[in-house]
């Protein structure tokens, strides 16, 4: 299982000492609770979707094992874009997007403006 953070997800990890662990609970449940091989794909989430999609596609294509790709928010956009690469899609058995703004995001539009 591969998890892709949403926008600024890697920065949220800095708050772990304060008790905020972005996707940590889910990762622990997948690993410890279900015994699955799960990892977060380290992406600079402020990068453009196509840049991170290429990174995700490379991670999927490099590993011969079938994967489940889970993306939160912007990570879902990057995951779907990565699966447009045939070599990556061939290694992905399922894709789950959580709260991904497939129809755009007013908040992101305001930030970019």
Coordinates of C-alpha atoms in Angstrom, one line a residue:
X1 CA 0.0 0.0 0.0
X2 CA 1.3 3.4 -0.9
X3 CA -0.1 6.6 0.7
X4 CA 0.2 10.0 -0.9
X5 CA -0.2 13.1 1.3
X6 CA -2.3 16.1 0.4
X7 CA -1.0 19.6 0.1
X8 CA 1.6 20.4 2.8
X9 CA 1.2 16.9 4.3
X10 CA 5.0 16.5 4.8
X11 CA 5.0 19.7 6.7
X12 CA 2.3 18.4 9.0
X13 CA 4.6 15.7 10.1
X14 CA 6.6 18.4 12.0
X15 CA 3.7 18.6 14.4
X16 CA 4.0 14.9 15.5
X17 CA 5.7 15.9 18.8
X18 CA 2.6 18.1 19.5
X19 CA 0.3 15.1 19.1
X20 CA -0.8 15.8 15.5
X21 CA 0.2 12.9 13.2
X22 CA -1.2 13.4 9.7
X23 CA -2.1 10.0 8.4
X24 CA -0.1 8.4 11.2
X25 CA -3.1 6.7 12.6
X26 CA -4.1 5.2 9.3
X27 CA -0.6 4.1 8.6
X28 CA -0.3 2.4 12.0
X29 CA -3.6 0.7 11.5
X30 CA -2.6 -0.6 8.1
X31 CA 0.8 -1.8 9.3
X32 CA 0.1 -2.9 12.9
X33 CA -3.6 -3.6 12.9
X34 CA -3.8 -5.4 9.5
X35 CA -0.2 -6.5 9.0
X36 CA 0.1 -4.8 5.6
X37 CA 3.2 -3.4 4.0
X38 CA 2.2 0.2 3.9
X39 CA 4.4 3.3 3.3
X40 CA 4.0 7.0 2.6
X41 CA 5.6 8.1 -0.7
X42 CA 7.7 11.1 0.3
X43 CA 6.7 13.8 -2.1
X44 CA 7.2 17.6 -1.9
X45 CA 3.5 18.3 -2.0
X46 CA 3.9 21.9 -3.0
X47 CA 5.2 20.7 -6.4
X48 CA 2.9 20.7 -9.4
X49 CA 0.6 17.7 -9.8
X50 CA 2.3 16.4 -12.9
X51 CA 5.7 16.5 -11.2
X52 CA 4.6 14.5 -8.3
X53 CA 2.5 12.2 -10.6
X54 CA 5.7 11.3 -12.4
X55 CA 7.4 10.5 -9.0
X56 CA 4.5 8.3 -8.0
X57 CA 4.4 6.6 -11.4
X58 CA 8.1 5.8 -11.0
X59 CA 7.6 4.3 -7.5
X60 CA 4.8 2.1 -8.8
X61 CA 6.7 1.0 -11.9
X62 CA 9.9 0.2 -9.9
X63 CA 8.2 -2.4 -7.7
X64 CA 6.9 -5.6 -9.2
X65 CA 4.4 -6.2 -6.4
X66 CA 0.8 -5.1 -6.9
X67 CA 0.0 -2.0 -5.0
X68 CA -3.0 -0.2 -3.6
X69 CA -2.5 3.6 -4.0
X70 CA -4.3 5.8 -1.5
X71 CA -4.2 9.6 -2.0
X72 CA -5.6 12.3 0.3
X73 CA -6.7 15.6 -1.3
X74 CA -4.0 16.7 -3.7
X75 CA -2.4 13.2 -3.3
X76 CA -5.5 11.8 -5.0
X77 CA -5.0 14.1 -8.0
X78 CA -1.4 13.1 -8.3
X79 CA -2.3 9.4 -7.9
X80 CA -4.9 9.5 -10.6
X81 CA -2.5 11.4 -12.9
X82 CA 0.2 8.8 -12.1
X83 CA -2.1 6.0 -13.2
X84 CA -2.3 7.5 -16.7
X85 CA 1.2 6.1 -17.2
X86 CA 0.7 2.5 -18.4
X87 CA 3.8 1.1 -16.6
X88 CA 2.6 2.5 -13.3
X89 CA -1.0 1.4 -13.9
X90 CA 0.1 -2.1 -14.5
X91 CA 1.4 -2.4 -10.9
X92 CA -1.6 -0.8 -9.3
X93 CA -4.5 -3.1 -8.3
X94 CA -6.7 -0.4 -6.7
X95 CA -6.8 3.3 -6.2
X96 CA -8.6 5.2 -3.4
X97 CA -8.9 8.9 -3.3
X98 CA -10.0 10.6 -0.1
X99 CA -11.3 14.2 -0.3
X100 CA -9.6 14.8 -3.6
X101 CA -10.8 18.0 -5.4
X102 CA -11.4 16.4 -8.8
X103 CA -13.6 19.3 -9.7
X104 CA -11.3 22.0 -8.4
X105 CA -10.9 23.7 -5.1
X106 CA -12.1 27.2 -4.2
X107 CA -9.5 27.3 -1.4
X108 CA -6.7 26.4 -3.7
X109 CA -7.9 28.9 -6.3
X110 CA -7.9 31.6 -3.7
X111 CA -4.4 30.7 -2.5
X112 CA -3.0 30.7 -6.1
X113 CA -4.6 34.0 -6.9

